[in-house]
Amino acid sequence: MRAVSSHTRWCVVLLAAWLPLAVHGQSLMDHVDMGSPEMTQAEMSRDEVVARIAAAPSGQAPDLTGARLSGLDLSGVDFQGADLRSARMNRTNLRGANLRGARLDLGWLIEADLEGADLTGASLFSTQMQRSRLVRADLGGARIVANLTDADVSGARFDGADMAADMRNQSMGLMRTVLRSATADGASFRGTKAGRIDAEFASLRGADLGDADFTMAKLAGADLTGARVHGLVLRGADVDSARLLELSGADAMVGLDAARNLDTALR
């Protein structure tokens, strides 16, 4: 009988915990020991990470699936195209790292620092990024279904990204990007698909939301003061108590009259 790797066992545990939680809307954080070595300790040094990337066969993506890299200084490292699925990078310094096209699905980047990182075209499906820092990071064209609660994405670029809820597996519960209470001041979401995103109480002051699709989004309590909204789709979005002040291009918004709780929004 083939031996089961520690990574495979970890993925089985993670998925076993995650599947029922998706149905009931509970937090995965309640069922994972965030203080355990699995979540807090690195299994290799920065030099070993760089060496492992360099050792990848020509034409193949570096394989760091399930790697434990929490707390490391990996600033500026070239992870382009790397497979980082289920990797644990909590509180890891990834400032200026190249993560173009990287696969970060089911990854853990809680309180990670990705300021100025390049994540264009990356995949972040069911990625845990609570309280992470993505100031001026580039996520253009990325596929994002991540938990960014309390994250700082000020000045980040999400242009053309697909942040819409995954509607294929409704039996497992709605999987959506969460920007609840996040800071996204000055961020760019031009042409972003953000249907059903949860951005309640998020700060989007001065953000560029031009031609973005926020159909059925949760924007209750969000602050959009001074945002550029030409072509922004808000059909069915919940804007209860949202601040829709000093908007640029408000006359060209789409579906605002079909937004929910518009009567309680500040305009």
XYZ file of N, CA and C in Angstrom:
801
model
N 0.848 -1.184 0.000
C 0.000 0.000 0.000
C 0.890 1.242 0.000
N 0.574 2.209 -0.875
C 1.375 3.416 -0.977
C 1.217 4.278 0.274
N 2.309 4.794 0.795
C 2.255 5.658 1.977
C 1.581 6.976 1.631
N 0.833 7.493 2.559
C 0.139 8.766 2.359
C 1.026 9.891 2.869
N 1.297 10.876 2.024
C 2.174 11.986 2.401
C 1.511 12.857 3.454
N 2.356 13.602 4.196
C 1.819 14.514 5.209
C 0.974 15.591 4.560
N 1.358 16.017 3.329
C 0.559 17.036 2.632
C -0.820 16.506 2.287
N -0.866 15.242 1.800
C -2.159 14.652 1.449
C -3.050 14.554 2.682
N -2.459 14.117 3.809
C -3.247 14.025 5.051
C -3.773 15.395 5.446
N -2.918 16.436 5.307
C -3.347 17.795 5.656
C -4.501 18.242 4.781
N -4.421 17.974 3.478
C -5.496 18.383 2.563
C -6.801 17.673 2.900
N -6.705 16.387 3.256
C -7.915 15.646 3.621
C -8.554 16.263 4.855
N -7.727 16.578 5.863
C -8.245 17.212 7.086
C -8.881 18.551 6.762
N -8.189 19.354 5.944
C -8.685 20.683 5.598
C -10.014 20.606 4.863
N -10.089 19.726 3.875
C -11.321 19.617 3.099
C -12.454 19.043 3.936
N -12.126 18.098 4.802
C -13.158 17.516 5.665
C -13.764 18.580 6.564
N -12.924 19.533 6.995
C -13.431 20.623 7.830
C -14.173 21.649 7.007
N -13.652 21.921 5.806
C -14.197 23.024 5.009
C -15.553 22.719 4.396
N -15.770 21.480 3.903
C -16.993 21.181 3.172
C -18.260 21.428 3.984
N -18.372 20.910 5.209
C -19.600 21.194 5.967
C -19.713 22.655 6.364
N -18.593 23.342 6.530
C -18.649 24.745 6.930
C -19.189 25.602 5.802
N -18.891 25.218 4.551
C -19.406 25.976 3.415
C -20.920 25.948 3.400
N -21.494 24.809 3.840
C -22.945 24.682 3.860
C -23.558 25.563 4.937
N -22.953 25.564 6.102
C -23.546 26.263 7.241
C -23.037 27.685 7.421
N -22.079 28.123 6.590
C -21.609 29.496 6.661
C -20.715 29.768 7.854
N -20.165 28.735 8.478
C -19.297 28.931 9.621
C -17.882 29.265 9.147
N -17.054 29.689 10.082
C -15.683 30.051 9.759
C -14.758 28.860 9.900
N -13.941 28.638 8.877
C -12.949 27.582 8.938
C -11.970 27.828 10.068
N -11.768 29.111 10.404
C -10.836 29.464 11.469
C -11.234 28.825 12.794
N -12.532 28.564 12.977
C -13.004 27.980 14.235
C -12.586 26.518 14.383
N -12.144 25.911 13.291
C -11.856 24.485 13.311
C -10.394 24.168 12.995
N -9.561 25.185 12.905
C -8.131 24.991 12.642
C -7.340 25.639 13.768
N -6.366 24.930 14.290
C -5.520 25.459 15.353
C -4.490 26.395 14.736
N -4.769 27.702 14.798
C -3.899 28.670 14.165
C -2.571 28.841 14.895
N -2.456 28.294 16.083
C -1.202 28.376 16.819
C -0.331 27.148 16.663
N -0.766 26.192 15.862
C -0.020 24.950 15.688
C 1.198 25.169 14.794
N 2.208 24.290 14.887
C 3.373 24.393 14.006
C 3.003 24.370 12.529
N 1.935 23.635 12.177
C 1.494 23.579 10.781
C 1.185 24.969 10.235
N 0.711 25.862 11.111
C 0.263 27.172 10.668
C 1.247 28.298 10.983
N 2.238 28.037 11.823
C 3.103 29.126 12.274
C 4.583 28.929 11.969
N 5.003 27.705 11.672
C 6.430 27.445 11.506
C 6.774 27.056 10.077
N 7.929 27.516 9.615
C 8.401 27.185 8.278
C 9.217 25.902 8.303
N 9.145 25.141 7.227
C 9.893 23.894 7.135
C 11.181 24.045 6.335
N 11.437 25.233 5.826
C 12.654 25.485 5.077
C 13.026 26.953 5.182
N 14.239 27.286 4.810
C 14.718 28.665 4.863
C 14.444 29.367 3.539
N 14.676 30.673 3.522
C 14.522 31.430 2.275
C 15.436 30.847 1.194
N 16.682 30.577 1.536
C 17.620 30.051 0.547
C 17.146 28.715 -0.009
N 16.550 27.893 0.857
C 16.052 26.599 0.399
C 14.848 26.759 -0.518
N 14.013 27.760 -0.239
C 12.872 28.030 -1.116
C 13.369 28.446 -2.495
N 14.325 29.374 -2.525
C 14.870 29.853 -3.800
C 15.524 28.706 -4.565
N 16.247 27.840 -3.849
C 16.907 26.708 -4.491
C 15.887 25.730 -5.069
N 14.795 25.541 -4.344
C 13.764 24.607 -4.822
C 13.096 25.146 -6.080
N 12.902 26.450 -6.136
C 12.333 27.065 -7.332
C 13.291 26.901 -8.501
N 14.569 27.153 -8.252
C 15.575 27.064 -9.309
C 15.736 25.638 -9.824
N 15.440 24.644 -8.968
C 15.619 23.242 -9.342
C 14.461 22.689 -10.165
N 13.417 23.472 -10.361
C 12.271 22.995 -11.137
C 12.714 22.691 -12.568
N 12.318 21.541 -13.116
C 12.699 21.193 -14.491
C 12.273 22.272 -15.482
N 13.047 22.450 -16.511
C 12.748 23.464 -17.519
C 11.347 23.270 -18.086
N 10.586 24.341 -18.120
C 9.232 24.292 -18.662
C 8.183 23.857 -17.679
N 8.602 23.510 -16.447
C 7.639 23.092 -15.432
C 7.564 24.128 -14.312
N 6.355 24.299 -13.766
C 6.161 25.253 -12.674
C 6.786 24.711 -11.404
N 7.434 25.553 -10.621
C 7.970 25.112 -9.331
C 6.844 24.550 -8.458
N 7.076 23.418 -7.835
C 6.047 22.759 -7.025
C 6.329 22.986 -5.546
N 5.506 23.847 -4.931
C 5.593 24.105 -3.497
C 4.249 23.809 -2.843
N 3.560 22.837 -3.414
C 2.244 22.464 -2.901
C 2.327 22.061 -1.434
N 1.505 22.698 -0.609
C 1.437 22.343 0.801
C 2.645 22.750 1.625
N 3.544 23.548 1.046
C 4.756 23.934 1.776
C 4.419 24.811 2.980
N 5.156 24.623 4.059
C 4.989 25.448 5.254
C 6.047 26.550 5.221
N 5.599 27.772 4.921
C 6.508 28.897 4.725
C 6.149 30.076 5.628
N 5.391 29.826 6.667
C 4.919 30.902 7.538
C 6.088 31.616 8.216
N 6.000 32.942 8.244
C 6.968 33.759 8.971
C 8.264 34.038 8.242
N 8.443 33.485 7.049
C 9.694 33.703 6.327
C 9.743 35.082 5.670
N 10.952 35.567 5.396
C 11.146 36.750 4.576
C 11.383 36.270 3.150
N 10.338 36.337 2.337
C 10.408 35.917 0.940
C 10.185 37.112 0.022
N 10.524 38.285 0.515
C 10.339 39.503 -0.271
C 11.153 39.418 -1.557
N 10.513 39.802 -2.664
C 11.195 39.851 -3.947
C 11.459 38.514 -4.612
N 11.034 37.414 -4.010
C 11.290 36.094 -4.594
C 10.430 35.897 -5.841
N 10.993 35.223 -6.845
C 10.292 34.980 -8.101
C 9.542 33.648 -8.033
N 8.226 33.723 -7.759
C 7.365 32.548 -7.700
C 6.530 32.415 -8.976
N 6.912 33.046 -10.052
C 6.053 33.080 -11.232
C 5.614 31.674 -11.643
N 4.286 31.499 -11.753
C 3.713 30.232 -12.180
C 3.795 29.112 -11.163
N 4.296 29.386 -9.968
C 4.506 28.320 -8.983
C 3.192 27.725 -8.488
N 3.247 26.451 -8.137
C 2.100 25.759 -7.546
C 2.234 25.866 -6.032
N 1.429 26.737 -5.439
C 1.451 26.975 -3.997
C 0.127 26.591 -3.356
N -0.570 25.672 -3.983
C -1.845 25.248 -3.429
C -1.657 24.675 -2.025
N -2.539 25.089 -1.123
C -2.534 24.642 0.282
C -1.279 25.051 1.043
N -0.460 25.917 0.472
C 0.738 26.376 1.187
C 0.330 27.257 2.352
N 1.120 27.221 3.408
C 0.867 28.060 4.574
C 1.933 29.150 4.638
N 1.479 30.397 4.452
C 2.371 31.553 4.419
C 1.847 32.647 5.345
N 1.383 32.246 6.506
C 0.853 33.203 7.470
C 1.973 34.100 7.988
N 1.726 35.397 7.989
C 2.687 36.400 8.453
C 4.009 36.336 7.678
N 3.944 35.883 6.456
C 5.127 35.818 5.601
C 5.331 37.145 4.879
N 6.576 37.566 4.746
C 6.909 38.793 4.031
C 7.078 38.461 2.547
N 6.111 38.872 1.738
C 6.134 38.644 0.298
C 6.130 39.973 -0.457
N 6.653 41.005 0.187
C 6.676 42.321 -0.441
C 7.454 42.264 -1.755
N 6.815 42.756 -2.814
C 7.474 42.814 -4.113
C 7.721 41.468 -4.760
N 7.134 40.398 -4.230
C 7.346 39.069 -4.813
C 6.642 38.954 -6.160
N 7.190 38.123 -7.035
C 6.580 37.863 -8.334
C 5.744 36.602 -8.235
N 4.430 36.766 -8.181
C 3.490 35.647 -8.088
C 2.586 35.605 -9.318
N 3.098 36.093 -10.434
C 2.315 36.085 -11.677
C 1.928 34.648 -12.028
N 0.621 34.436 -12.210
C 0.148 33.118 -12.614
C 0.302 32.034 -11.575
N 0.653 32.389 -10.358
C 0.830 31.376 -9.307
C -0.520 30.806 -8.879
N -0.502 29.575 -8.401
C -1.726 28.924 -7.916
C -1.674 28.913 -6.397
N -2.559 29.691 -5.791
C -2.596 29.836 -4.337
C -3.897 29.300 -3.753
N -4.571 28.436 -4.499
C -5.845 27.882 -4.056
C -5.687 27.151 -2.725
N -6.658 27.355 -1.832
C -6.669 26.729 -0.507
C -5.442 27.106 0.322
N -4.786 28.203 -0.061
C -3.614 28.643 0.675
C -3.977 29.480 1.889
N -3.006 29.635 2.773
C -3.176 30.412 3.994
C -2.156 31.542 3.993
N -2.638 32.781 3.875
C -1.779 33.961 3.880
C -2.317 34.980 4.877
N -2.696 34.511 6.039
C -3.257 35.395 7.057
C -2.172 36.332 7.572
N -2.473 37.617 7.572
C -1.554 38.666 8.022
C -0.241 38.653 7.232
N -0.291 38.154 6.003
C 0.886 38.185 5.138
C 1.057 39.579 4.558
N 2.294 39.935 4.231
C 2.587 41.248 3.658
C 2.945 41.075 2.189
N 2.021 41.477 1.310
C 2.225 41.375 -0.129
C 2.260 42.762 -0.780
N 2.725 43.756 -0.050
C 2.771 45.099 -0.604
C 3.593 45.102 -1.894
N 2.990 45.648 -2.950
C 3.681 45.764 -4.226
C 3.921 44.449 -4.947
N 3.330 43.358 -4.467
C 3.535 42.053 -5.112
C 2.780 41.994 -6.438
N 3.288 41.175 -7.357
C 2.656 40.991 -8.660
C 1.909 39.665 -8.660
N 0.563 39.748 -8.618
C -0.287 38.560 -8.636
C -1.163 38.520 -9.877
N -0.729 39.166 -10.952
C -1.541 39.187 -12.158
C -1.756 37.758 -12.660
N -3.011 37.456 -12.976
C -3.343 36.138 -13.499
C -3.237 35.003 -12.502
N -3.041 35.321 -11.231
C -2.922 34.271 -10.212
C -4.292 33.670 -9.899
N -4.279 32.500 -9.264
C -5.514 31.848 -8.845
C -5.557 31.802 -7.328
N -6.592 32.439 -6.753
C -6.755 32.475 -5.295
C -8.158 31.979 -4.966
N -8.337 30.693 -5.050
C -9.646 30.090 -4.823
C -9.690 29.494 -3.423
N -10.626 29.995 -2.611
C -10.751 29.571 -1.213
C -9.454 29.823 -0.453
N -8.832 30.975 -0.718
C -7.583 31.360 -0.067
C -7.888 32.231 1.142
N -7.247 31.940 2.261
C -7.486 32.669 3.503
C -6.472 33.809 3.612
N -6.939 35.062 3.532
C -6.042 36.217 3.518
C -6.505 37.298 4.493
N -7.115 36.883 5.581
C -7.601 37.832 6.570
C -6.447 38.698 7.085
N -6.721 39.997 7.182
C -5.773 40.983 7.735
C -4.456 41.021 6.961
N -4.480 40.548 5.735
C -3.271 40.608 4.914
C -3.092 42.029 4.377
N -1.895 42.317 3.897
C -1.557 43.646 3.382
C -1.175 43.516 1.906
N -2.003 44.107 1.049
C -1.761 44.058 -0.384
C -1.721 45.470 -0.975
N -1.163 46.389 -0.229
C -1.072 47.775 -0.677
C -0.319 47.834 -2.005
N -0.947 48.438 -3.003
C -0.376 48.618 -4.343
C 0.015 47.304 -5.014
N -0.560 46.198 -4.570
C -0.323 44.921 -5.246
C -1.113 44.900 -6.551
N -0.649 44.096 -7.517
C -1.311 43.997 -8.818
C -1.958 42.618 -8.940
N -3.305 42.597 -8.941
C -4.063 41.358 -9.091
C -4.886 41.368 -10.373
N -4.437 42.140 -11.346
C -5.162 42.235 -12.604
C -5.355 40.870 -13.249
N -6.575 40.582 -13.679
C -6.869 39.334 -14.369
C -6.832 38.091 -13.502
N -6.709 38.255 -12.190
C -6.643 37.089 -11.302
C -8.034 36.496 -11.073
N -8.083 35.225 -10.710
C -9.327 34.585 -10.279
C -9.289 34.559 -8.766
N -10.214 35.270 -8.146
C -10.160 35.470 -6.702
C -11.484 35.078 -6.049
N -11.464 34.056 -5.240
C -12.578 33.724 -4.357
C -11.928 33.534 -2.989
N -11.557 34.648 -2.382
C -10.717 34.621 -1.181
C -11.374 35.365 -0.033
N -10.899 35.071 1.171
C -11.357 35.776 2.364
C -10.352 36.872 2.684
N -10.718 38.115 2.390
C -9.861 39.275 2.604
C -10.437 40.178 3.696
N -11.106 39.585 4.663
C -11.674 40.350 5.762
C -10.588 41.159 6.465
N -10.853 42.452 6.670
C -9.933 43.354 7.377
C -8.593 43.524 6.657
N -8.508 43.135 5.407
C -7.251 43.285 4.660
C -7.069 44.739 4.225
N -5.831 45.119 3.971
C -5.515 46.452 3.445
C -5.097 46.296 1.991
N -5.985 46.673 1.082
C -5.704 46.587 -0.353
C -5.693 47.992 -0.970
N -5.299 48.969 -0.182
C -5.253 50.350 -0.650
C -4.364 50.459 -1.891
N -4.883 51.104 -2.922
C -4.092 51.321 -4.117
C -3.807 50.071 -4.921
N -4.398 48.942 -4.536
C -4.174 47.697 -5.280
C -4.937 47.739 -6.605
N -4.507 46.931 -7.538
C -5.142 46.881 -8.857
C -5.807 45.520 -9.044
N -7.144 45.556 -9.276
C -7.918 44.346 -9.522
C -8.524 44.383 -10.928
N -8.017 45.225 -11.794
C -8.616 45.424 -13.114
C -8.769 44.095 -13.865
N -9.992 43.849 -14.339
C -10.251 42.647 -15.119
C -10.241 41.351 -14.331
N -10.126 41.433 -13.014
C -10.113 40.214 -12.200
C -11.519 39.610 -12.128
N -11.580 38.326 -11.905
C -12.861 37.635 -11.706
C -12.988 37.335 -10.225
N -13.765 38.177 -9.513
C -13.980 38.030 -8.084
C -15.409 37.587 -7.789
N -16.130 37.196 -8.834
C -17.532 36.822 -8.666
C -17.660 35.509 -7.919
N -18.794 35.343 -7.255
C -19.053 34.107 -6.501
C -19.042 32.910 -7.432
N -18.581 31.779 -6.916
C -18.598 30.533 -7.659
C -19.996 29.937 -7.543
N -20.723 29.937 -8.656
C -22.119 29.498 -8.628
C -22.281 28.031 -9.018
N -21.174 27.316 -9.194
C -21.271 25.942 -9.692
C -21.591 24.928 -8.607
N -21.193 25.197 -7.368
C -21.317 24.203 -6.308
C -22.217 24.692 -5.186
N -23.439 25.057 -5.548
C -24.341 25.626 -4.562
C -24.728 24.642 -3.464
N -24.600 23.334 -3.729
C -24.922 22.353 -2.689
C -23.938 22.453 -1.531
N -22.748 23.055 -1.791
C -21.747 23.206 -0.743
C -21.804 24.593 -0.110
N -22.778 25.390 -0.536
C -22.878 26.742 -0.008
C -22.226 27.749 -0.941
N -22.634 28.996 -0.845
C -22.126 30.035 -1.721
C -20.689 30.380 -1.364
N -19.815 30.240 -2.336
C -18.417 30.594 -2.147
C -18.179 31.940 -2.825
N -17.795 32.936 -2.047
C -17.639 34.283 -2.584
C -16.397 34.944 -2.016
N -15.942 35.994 -2.691
C -14.860 36.814 -2.159
C -15.412 37.682 -1.038
N -14.661 37.773 0.047
C -15.078 38.562 1.199
C -14.074 39.698 1.401
N -14.573 40.927 1.308
C -13.775 42.125 1.571
C -14.384 42.888 2.751
N -15.034 42.172 3.619
C -15.723 42.793 4.745
C -14.738 43.589 5.609
N -15.071 44.848 5.850
C -14.271 45.759 6.676
C -12.850 45.955 6.128
N -12.649 45.639 4.862
C -11.332 45.841 4.245
C -11.137 47.309 3.886
N -9.876 47.724 3.760
C -9.542 49.072 3.319
C -9.082 48.993 1.873
N -9.870 49.570 0.967
C -9.561 49.523 -0.459
C -9.537 50.932 -1.043
N -9.149 51.903 -0.237
C -9.111 53.289 -0.697
C -8.147 53.409 -1.884
N -8.625 54.045 -2.956
C -7.782 54.271 -4.113
C -7.483 53.035 -4.935
N -8.092 51.914 -4.602
C -7.872 50.686 -5.376
C -8.610 50.782 -6.711
N -8.156 50.025 -7.693
C -8.788 50.028 -9.011
C -9.456 48.682 -9.281
N -10.754 48.750 -9.588
C -11.537 47.559 -9.904
C -12.127 47.687 -11.312
N -11.457 48.354 -12.207
C -12.005 48.594 -13.532
C -12.278 47.273 -14.258
N -13.555 47.124 -14.691
C -13.943 45.930 -15.426
C -13.939 44.650 -14.618
N -13.882 44.768 -13.306
C -13.840 43.577 -12.443
C -15.213 42.919 -12.332
N -15.237 41.606 -12.381
C -16.459 40.858 -12.122
C -16.514 40.593 -10.623
N -17.479 41.205 -9.943
C -17.557 41.081 -8.492
C -18.977 40.758 -8.043
N -19.684 39.987 -8.823
C -21.047 39.619 -8.471
C -21.104 38.866 -7.157
N -21.996 39.313 -6.271
C -22.248 38.698 -4.964
C -21.069 38.809 -3.995
N -20.112 39.652 -4.281
C -19.004 39.859 -3.360
C -19.527 40.434 -2.042
N -18.885 40.097 -0.936
C -19.270 40.631 0.373
C -18.257 41.713 0.749
N -18.668 42.968 0.581
C -17.798 44.099 0.910
C -18.468 44.993 1.948
N -19.214 44.387 2.860
C -19.886 45.166 3.887
C -18.866 45.915 4.746
N -19.148 47.169 5.001
C -18.328 48.043 5.842
C -16.914 48.254 5.288
N -16.708 47.920 4.026
C -15.397 48.168 3.410
C -15.253 49.652 3.081
N -14.015 50.130 3.088
C -13.737 51.504 2.688
C -13.224 51.493 1.255
N -14.006 52.101 0.362
C -13.660 52.174 -1.056
C -13.553 53.636 -1.481
N -13.082 54.466 -0.578
C -12.986 55.895 -0.844
C -11.999 56.158 -1.989
N -12.496 56.871 -2.995
C -11.645 57.215 -4.128
C -11.277 56.041 -5.016
N -11.928 54.905 -4.844
C -11.620 53.730 -5.669
C -12.160 53.921 -7.083
N -11.543 53.256 -8.042
C -12.008 53.284 -9.425
C -12.822 52.020 -9.665
N -14.151 52.190 -9.768
C -15.074 51.076 -9.970
C -15.682 51.103 -11.363
N -15.032 51.816 -12.277
C -15.563 51.965 -13.625
C -15.792 50.635 -14.328
N -17.008 50.452 -14.841
C -17.393 49.263 -15.616
C -17.282 47.958 -14.827
N -17.198 48.054 -13.511
C -17.175 46.841 -12.688
C -18.593 46.320 -12.500
N -18.724 45.023 -12.302
C -20.038 44.405 -12.116
C -20.176 43.934 -10.677
N -20.942 44.698 -9.878
C -21.186 44.369 -8.479
C -22.634 43.899 -8.288
N -23.184 43.208 -9.274
C -24.539 42.691 -9.187
C -24.701 41.824 -7.929
N -25.745 42.100 -7.168
C -26.086 41.341 -5.963
C -24.992 41.394 -4.896
N -24.101 42.371 -4.981
C -23.037 42.478 -3.978
C -23.596 42.949 -2.648
N -22.879 42.646 -1.569
C -23.241 43.110 -0.238
C -22.366 44.321 0.080
N -22.964 45.509 0.038
C -22.231 46.754 0.250
C -22.792 47.539 1.426
N -23.535 46.877 2.291
C -24.119 47.571 3.443
C -23.011 48.200 4.285
N -23.164 49.475 4.569
C -22.199 50.173 5.406
C -20.891 50.507 4.725
N -20.745 50.186 3.442
C -19.503 50.477 2.729
C -19.397 51.973 2.439
N -18.174 52.467 2.345
C -17.930 53.887 2.081
C -17.328 54.047 0.692
N -18.125 54.570 -0.253
C -17.692 54.773 -1.629
C -17.455 56.248 -1.929
N -17.273 57.047 -0.911
C -17.100 58.488 -1.093
C -15.987 58.785 -2.104
N -16.337 59.589 -3.107
C -15.353 60.013 -4.093
C -14.942 58.948 -5.084
N -15.644 57.807 -5.094
C -15.286 56.737 -6.024
C -15.689 57.087 -7.452
N -14.953 56.549 -8.426
C -15.293 56.708 -9.844
C -16.163 55.514 -10.234
N -17.390 55.803 -10.666
C -18.387 54.738 -10.818
C -19.024 54.699 -12.208
N -18.405 55.314 -13.202
C -18.968 55.305 -14.563
C -19.087 53.864 -15.058
N -20.323 53.429 -15.324
C -20.565 52.073 -15.819
C -20.639 51.008 -14.739
N -20.512 51.393 -13.468
C -20.607 50.422 -12.377
C -22.000 49.821 -12.323
N -22.083 48.492 -12.267
C -23.366 47.792 -12.194
C -23.674 47.463 -10.738
N -24.804 47.990 -10.244
C -25.209 47.755 -8.860
C -26.582 47.085 -8.773
N -26.998 46.473 -9.838
C -28.327 45.853 -9.862
C -28.440 44.777 -8.786
N -29.414 44.943 -7.888
C -29.651 43.964 -6.836
C -28.677 44.032 -5.674
N -27.725 44.961 -5.707
C -26.752 45.076 -4.616
C -27.424 45.664 -3.376
N -26.971 45.247 -2.204
C -27.501 45.779 -0.954
C -26.631 46.956 -0.534
N -27.203 48.166 -0.581
C -26.448 49.379 -0.250
C -26.979 50.019 1.030
N -27.527 49.213 1.909
C -28.068 49.721 3.166
C -26.999 50.510 3.926
N -27.281 51.779 4.182
C -26.390 52.672 4.937
C -25.031 52.897 4.273
N -24.895 52.542 3.003
C -23.639 52.796 2.286
C -23.490 54.290 2.016
N -22.258 54.761 1.978
C -21.982 56.169 1.685
C -21.678 56.308 0.201
N -22.643 56.877 -0.530
C -22.519 57.074 -1.977
C -22.416 58.572 -2.242
N -21.349 59.171 -1.740
C -21.187 60.623 -1.772
C -20.085 61.037 -2.738
N -20.303 62.176 -3.404
C -19.286 62.774 -4.278
C -18.792 61.800 -5.337
N -19.680 60.964 -5.840
C -19.294 59.973 -6.833
C -18.997 60.629 -8.178
N -18.006 60.095 -8.876
C -17.660 60.590 -10.206
C -18.256 59.664 -11.252
N -19.131 60.206 -12.118
C -19.775 59.395 -13.140
C -21.023 58.700 -12.657
N -21.633 59.215 -11.589
C -22.816 58.565 -11.008
C -23.968 58.477 -12.002
N -24.068 59.450 -12.913
C -25.171 59.449 -13.875
C -25.092 58.267 -14.836
N -23.918 57.650 -14.932
C -23.751 56.544 -15.876
C -23.685 55.190 -15.166
N -24.095 55.154 -13.899
C -24.153 53.875 -13.190
C -25.285 53.028 -13.759
N -25.177 51.718 -13.610
C -26.171 50.801 -14.160
C -26.901 50.080 -13.031
N -28.225 50.143 -13.051
C -29.015 49.388 -12.097
C -29.078 49.960 -10.699
N -28.662 51.223 -10.515
C -28.722 51.799 -9.173
C -30.146 51.814 -8.644
N -31.115 52.080 -9.531
C -32.503 52.127 -9.095
C -33.024 50.754 -8.683
N -32.279 49.696 -9.053
C -32.677 48.337 -8.686
C -31.852 47.808 -7.517
N -31.044 48.689 -6.906
C -30.266 48.280 -5.735
C -31.196 48.150 -4.533
N -30.844 47.297 -3.625
C -31.677 47.095 -2.434
C -31.307 48.090 -1.338
N -32.312 48.550 -0.615
C -32.155 49.485 0.511
C -31.521 50.817 0.086
N -31.794 51.220 -1.136
C -31.247 52.476 -1.622
C -31.751 53.663 -0.808
N -32.936 53.497 -0.240
C -33.522 54.601 0.528
C -32.745 54.903 1.808
N -31.932 53.952 2.268
C -31.164 54.194 3.496
C -29.707 54.574 3.201
N -29.331 54.570 1.926
C -27.962 54.952 1.568
C -27.788 56.461 1.703
N -26.579 56.880 2.000
C -26.273 58.304 2.106
C -25.802 58.791 0.748
N -26.595 59.719 0.147
C -26.272 60.214 -1.193
C -26.292 61.730 -1.229
